[in-house]
Amino acid sequence: MFNNNFQTDILIIGGGPAGIVCAVTARKNNHSKKIVVVRDTPKTVVPCGIPYIFHRLNLVDEDIIPDDVFVKNNIKLIIDKAIKLDSKTKKVFFQSGREIIYDKLVLATGSSPVHIPIPGVDKEGVWFVKKDYTYLKKLRQAVLRSKNIVIIGGGFIGVELADELSNIKNLNISIVEMEERCLSKSFDKEFSQIAEEKLKQNGVKIYTGTKVLEIKGQDRVESVKTEGGKDIPADLVILSIGARPNISLAKDSKMRIGEYKGFWVDEYMRTNIEDIFAIGDCAETRDFITSRHLPVMLSSIATSEARIAGANLYQMRLFRKNKGTLGSFSTEIKGTVLAATGVNEERAKKEGIEVVTGYSESYNHHPQTLPRSELIKLKLIFFKSSGTILGAELAGPESVSEMINILALAIQEGLTISDFDTFQISTHPLLTAAPTVYPIIMAAQSALQKME
Amino acid sequence: MFNNNFQTDILIIGGGPAGIVCAVTARKNNHSKKIVVVRDTPKTVVPCGIPYIFHRLNLVDEDIIPDDVFVKNNIKLIIDKAIKLDSKTKKVFFQSGREIIYDKLVLATGSSPVHIPIPGVDKEGVWFVKKDYTYLKKLRQAVLRSKNIVIIGGGFIGVELADELSNIKNLNISIVEMEERCLSKSFDKEFSQIAEEKLKQNGVKIYTGTKVLEIKGQDRVESVKTEGGKDIPADLVILSIGARPNISLAKDSKMRIGEYKGFWVDEYMRTNIEDIFAIGDCAETRDFITSRHLPVMLSSIATSEARIAGANLYQMRLFRKNKGTLGSFSTEIKGTVLAATGVNEERAKKEGIEVVTGYSESYNHHPQTLPRSELIKLKLIFFKSSGTILGAELAGPESVSEMINILALAIQEGLTISDFDTFQISTHPLLTAAPTVYPIIMAAQSALQKME
């Protein structure tokens, strides 16, 4: 059916969550179109599962999205690397020499770890968190042979890695973070310090407000030298200081690049060139709260964008009520779940937003004499002038990972404080906080009192 | 400060969750008013915790809402029983002879178990699920002395009781339910049968579509005779066939009583008589979906009504965007959580609503090779003509007890299928389903495909 060079209706470059969901959605909406997905790795790693390949999972192969989704949906999968795009002739050139002509092109090329010019960064024993099956297999082996691991960067991935690796016996883990605290982009201090304390209690050394000067060693890494004069022993260093959109295909085209070096797209994931869409980490979308263009790199956002693009390739079939991209996260550190959506108080203030915050603490079971009762801490951030919700931060047991989605929906729907006060909820003694002290309602009420 | 007969600004009859939350909310909104709560039991039992006093909790005293909330909020608590109301003189008469004159009166008198005229219902060994501290202490002792327990009524309370009691060694538990299945009011068959199967696997005998003819025995109960000719041995019988609003105070007043024998109230919990409010189980509100007047008996609803009444006693301070009462429930049966909000498919059809449903199954962790991965089953019910969400049913791990609140909010905000398709969520490998197969989005998409 397909030759090496051929023509297709829909060509998707990238086989991560964005590419997969876009292909499946395109199939649901276009039963007879030819759909081709091209990816450059033999297997698709579950990206957010990467921190867990070292201990909770036994093999990198346990962190794989199976390819049967392509077969089931009559989607052609090709393993190859796109190297050039000609948008005039609507053709993509590949490493193997293959050329594919498309009718609609979706770029889901993802992102790559940020490299920084620290002296010694090229030494053996310095690793990045790449979404690359073969690379990760080697990294896993190297980690399991190590004694002293230094993680540079205390964002989500750095913190999750530290949490995971601290479960491995006889391994010394350190985090070096330039900012004053870990997880500072998503959480205010009250919440980020919960993560830091949990990690410290479990033996992870955390150096915040600390810049790395040099990665030292002969042939291979031996230590990490920091600004304060510390020299942290290391036989393995992992850099997790962020990621950068993969936009090399834009080179030879007139594709517009955004402020943060991602493909510029509109709310329907259309680039500035007709018939070319971009989704996921490589696309730069508008933030829901601040309206700034940002490349939000979360697989939940990537899949959401994929659904919008996939449904609207040929016709406008899926209306998007909420035009902005809302970042929502959750993670687990030593059994405590931390979750956030929208902006935190610190970021809101930086953006010049006058906010009022509400806070609550409630147990997740009631009466709290019941087994497995744990505290839920919630902070809500509201726009002071209108009472509109802007953000939320949560810490507690596993169920807060869905509670954050209540708040994500609330932001998407533009709820205000009084809407929360009359929010009708479901509660149960064995499962949730008591209706008398339900976290969201309590935090909203505490904000309301500050406004009066 | 208070004499036996006295005058108060705010008088609340009933000290359950509704009474407590109303009093606290009234205090927040009225710093200098006199507030009095009168209840007729020495301690307030957590109502939804009652099924768990037999095994998970060690004492009825572990299922108590502490009274310190009254002291902290400068609320006077009196233990007495209201027996008469004169709305002309604005006076309530109590069993002890006490008389209290009010400015604003809130009736939070709750509900009592339904009694049915089965022959033998008055025998020793027949019990009801009363929210009465002293009664429950006796019931607990009687249960722990029993061998064969028959529960009449397979609604939430009956099923939760059976689940709890089946944890006790050497106890034979049976449920007799008149309807074709347990939990039929909240769940469609796909979900109610999960509960039934779990209970059966744990030794609970379930007789559905079965009417009780007689409770047999000499002095005390010996067996339960059913329509099919069964004679189920029983040394203890618990009736859990529903509850009836406590409205005896309406007798001598012109208070309007609703269709289902609860106090008639408007959306702000005002009865037809000036300055008298009713909240919780005793009040009859309008259903969010069907607009029918129903006494919805859930403490989550009771506390929501309490907040509305408590804030609006003197002034309209809390606007209620959603005028209807939305019933949302969750429960746990043998480690599986079942949750529902709005109407199920069966009830929607009975109401003459043409619906389209969506269904999804996803694991709660991703990749599902991660520890503690469990299946989440979700059914969404939409209004066919508009695509508006009407209801949802869930089965899965503990986190679905908050996922149901996402859907409860969605109903309250009038979301439609396409809103779900573009719903931006938070996911995490250790905590939630994958973003590629997030249950709510998947179920919405499956409904969308049926509509096309």
Coordinates of C-alpha atoms in Angstrom, one line a residue, chain A residues 17 20-21 25 28-29 31 46 48-49 52 56-57 62-65 160 163 288 299-301 303-304 307-308 317-322 324-332 337-340 364-367 369-372 376 397-410 412-415 418-419 421-433 435-438 441-442 445 448-449 452, chain B residues 17 20-21 25 28-29 31 46 48-49 52 56-57 62-65 160 163 288 299-301 303-304 307-308 317-322 324-332 337-340 364-367 369-372 376 397-410 412-415 418-419 421-433 435-438 441-442 445 448-449 452:
Chain A
P17 CA 1.3 11.1 23.5
I20 CA -0.7 9.2 19.1
V21 CA -3.8 11.0 20.4
T25 CA -8.7 11.6 17.0
K28 CA -12.3 9.1 14.5
N29 CA -13.2 12.2 12.5
H31 CA -12.8 7.3 8.5
V46 CA 5.5 7.1 28.6
C48 CA 5.9 11.2 32.7
G49 CA 6.8 7.6 33.7
Y52 CA 9.9 5.7 37.8
R56 CA 9.0 1.2 40.8
L57 CA 9.3 -0.3 37.3
E62 CA 7.5 -1.5 31.4
D63 CA 7.2 2.2 30.6
I64 CA 6.1 1.9 27.0
I65 CA 3.0 2.9 25.1
E160 CA 10.6 13.0 41.2
D163 CA 12.2 10.6 45.3
F288 CA -5.1 30.7 30.4
S299 CA 1.6 15.4 28.4
S300 CA -1.9 16.3 29.6
I301 CA -1.7 19.5 27.7
T303 CA -3.0 15.3 24.5
S304 CA -5.6 18.0 24.9
R307 CA -7.6 16.3 20.4
I308 CA -8.3 19.8 19.2
R317 CA -15.6 20.0 14.3
L318 CA -14.6 20.7 17.9
F319 CA -15.3 24.1 19.4
R320 CA -13.0 25.2 22.1
K321 CA -14.7 27.3 24.7
N322 CA -11.6 28.0 26.7
G324 CA -6.1 29.4 26.9
T325 CA -3.8 26.7 28.0
L326 CA -4.1 25.8 31.7
G327 CA -1.1 24.1 33.3
S328 CA -2.2 21.6 36.0
F329 CA 0.3 19.2 37.7
S330 CA 0.3 16.5 40.3
T331 CA 3.2 14.5 41.7
E332 CA 3.9 12.2 44.6
V337 CA 0.7 14.1 46.7
L338 CA 1.3 17.7 45.7
A339 CA -0.9 19.2 43.0
A340 CA -1.3 22.6 41.4
N364 CA -9.7 13.1 54.0
H365 CA -11.8 10.7 56.1
H366 CA -14.5 11.5 58.6
P367 CA -14.6 11.0 61.5
T369 CA -10.7 8.2 63.8
L370 CA -11.3 6.1 60.7
P371 CA -8.3 4.2 59.3
R372 CA -5.9 6.0 56.9
I376 CA -5.5 17.7 53.0
P397 CA -3.4 11.7 49.9
E398 CA -3.9 10.2 46.4
S399 CA -7.4 11.6 45.9
V400 CA -6.1 15.2 45.7
S401 CA -4.8 14.3 42.3
E402 CA -8.4 14.3 41.1
M403 CA -9.4 17.2 43.5
I404 CA -7.0 19.4 41.5
N405 CA -9.1 18.6 38.4
I406 CA -12.2 20.0 40.1
L407 CA -10.2 23.2 40.5
A408 CA -8.8 23.0 37.0
L409 CA -12.4 22.8 35.7
A410 CA -13.4 25.6 38.0
Q412 CA -11.7 26.8 32.9
E413 CA -15.3 27.7 33.8
G414 CA -14.4 31.1 35.4
L415 CA -15.9 30.3 38.8
S418 CA -19.5 32.5 45.9
D419 CA -19.8 29.7 43.4
D421 CA -19.6 28.5 48.7
T422 CA -22.7 27.0 47.1
F423 CA -20.8 24.1 45.3
Q424 CA -22.7 20.9 45.9
I425 CA -20.4 18.0 46.5
S426 CA -20.3 14.3 47.2
T427 CA -18.7 13.1 50.4
H428 CA -18.3 9.8 52.2
P429 CA -16.7 9.0 55.6
L430 CA -14.3 6.4 54.2
L431 CA -13.3 8.4 51.1
T432 CA -13.5 12.2 51.5
A433 CA -13.4 15.1 53.9
P435 CA -19.2 17.9 54.2
T436 CA -18.9 20.3 57.2
V437 CA -15.2 21.0 56.3
Y438 CA -14.8 20.1 52.7
I441 CA -15.6 25.2 50.3
M442 CA -13.6 26.0 53.5
Q445 CA -14.9 30.8 52.7
L448 CA -14.3 35.5 51.3
Q449 CA -13.7 36.6 54.8
E452 CA -14.9 41.6 53.5
Chain B
P17 CA -24.4 18.6 60.3
I20 CA -23.9 23.0 63.1
V21 CA -22.9 24.4 59.7
T25 CA -22.1 30.3 58.9
K28 CA -19.4 34.3 60.4
N29 CA -22.0 36.6 58.9
H31 CA -20.8 38.7 64.7
V46 CA -21.6 11.7 62.3
C48 CA -22.8 8.8 57.3
G49 CA -20.3 7.2 59.7
Y52 CA -18.9 1.9 60.3
R56 CA -13.8 0.0 61.5
L57 CA -14.6 2.2 64.5
E62 CA -15.5 7.5 67.8
D63 CA -18.3 8.6 65.4
I64 CA -19.1 11.9 67.1
I65 CA -18.9 15.5 65.9
E160 CA -22.8 -0.2 53.6
D163 CA -20.2 -4.5 53.8
F288 CA -31.3 20.0 39.7
S299 CA -25.3 15.4 54.7
S300 CA -23.4 17.0 51.8
I301 CA -26.6 18.5 50.6
T303 CA -24.5 21.3 54.8
S304 CA -24.7 23.1 51.5
R307 CA -24.4 27.5 54.3
I308 CA -27.0 29.2 52.1
R317 CA -25.3 37.8 51.2
L318 CA -24.7 34.6 49.3
F319 CA -26.0 34.3 45.7
R320 CA -26.9 30.9 44.5
K321 CA -26.2 30.5 40.8
N322 CA -27.5 26.9 40.7
G324 CA -31.5 23.1 42.0
T325 CA -30.3 20.4 44.4
L326 CA -27.9 17.9 42.9
G327 CA -27.6 14.6 44.6
S328 CA -24.1 13.2 44.5
F329 CA -23.0 10.1 46.4
S330 CA -20.0 7.9 46.9
T331 CA -19.5 4.7 48.8
E332 CA -17.0 1.9 49.2
V337 CA -15.6 2.8 45.3
L338 CA -18.9 3.5 43.6
A339 CA -20.0 7.0 43.0
A340 CA -22.8 8.8 41.2
N364 CA -5.8 4.8 37.4
H365 CA -2.0 4.6 37.0
H366 CA 0.0 4.7 33.9
P367 CA 1.8 2.7 32.7
T369 CA 2.5 -1.9 35.1
L370 CA 2.9 0.5 38.1
P371 CA 1.9 -0.8 41.5
R372 CA -1.7 -0.5 42.7
I376 CA -11.9 3.0 36.6
P397 CA -10.2 3.2 43.5
E398 CA -10.5 5.9 46.2
S399 CA -9.7 8.8 43.9
V400 CA -13.0 8.4 42.0
S401 CA -14.7 9.8 45.1
E402 CA -13.2 13.2 44.0
M403 CA -13.5 12.5 40.3
I404 CA -17.3 12.4 40.9
N405 CA -17.0 15.9 42.2
I406 CA -15.5 17.1 38.9
L407 CA -18.7 15.7 37.3
A408 CA -20.9 17.2 39.9
L409 CA -19.3 20.6 39.1
A410 CA -19.7 20.0 35.4
Q412 CA -23.8 22.5 38.1
E413 CA -22.0 24.5 35.3
G414 CA -24.1 23.0 32.5
L415 CA -21.2 21.5 30.6
S418 CA -17.6 19.2 23.6
D419 CA -16.5 21.0 26.8
D421 CA -13.5 17.0 24.8
T422 CA -11.4 20.1 25.4
F423 CA -11.2 19.8 29.2
Q424 CA -7.6 20.4 30.3
I425 CA -6.6 18.0 33.1
S426 CA -3.8 17.2 35.4
T427 CA -2.4 13.6 35.3
H428 CA 0.4 11.7 36.8
P429 CA 1.7 8.2 36.3
L430 CA 1.5 7.2 40.0
L431 CA -1.8 8.9 40.6
T432 CA -4.2 9.1 37.7
A433 CA -5.2 7.6 34.4
P435 CA -3.8 11.7 29.6
T436 CA -4.3 9.6 26.5
V437 CA -7.2 7.7 28.1
Y438 CA -8.4 10.0 30.9
I441 CA -12.6 12.6 28.1
M442 CA -12.9 9.1 26.8
Q445 CA -15.9 11.0 23.2
L448 CA -20.1 12.0 20.9
Q449 CA -19.6 9.2 18.4
E452 CA -23.1 11.5 15.0

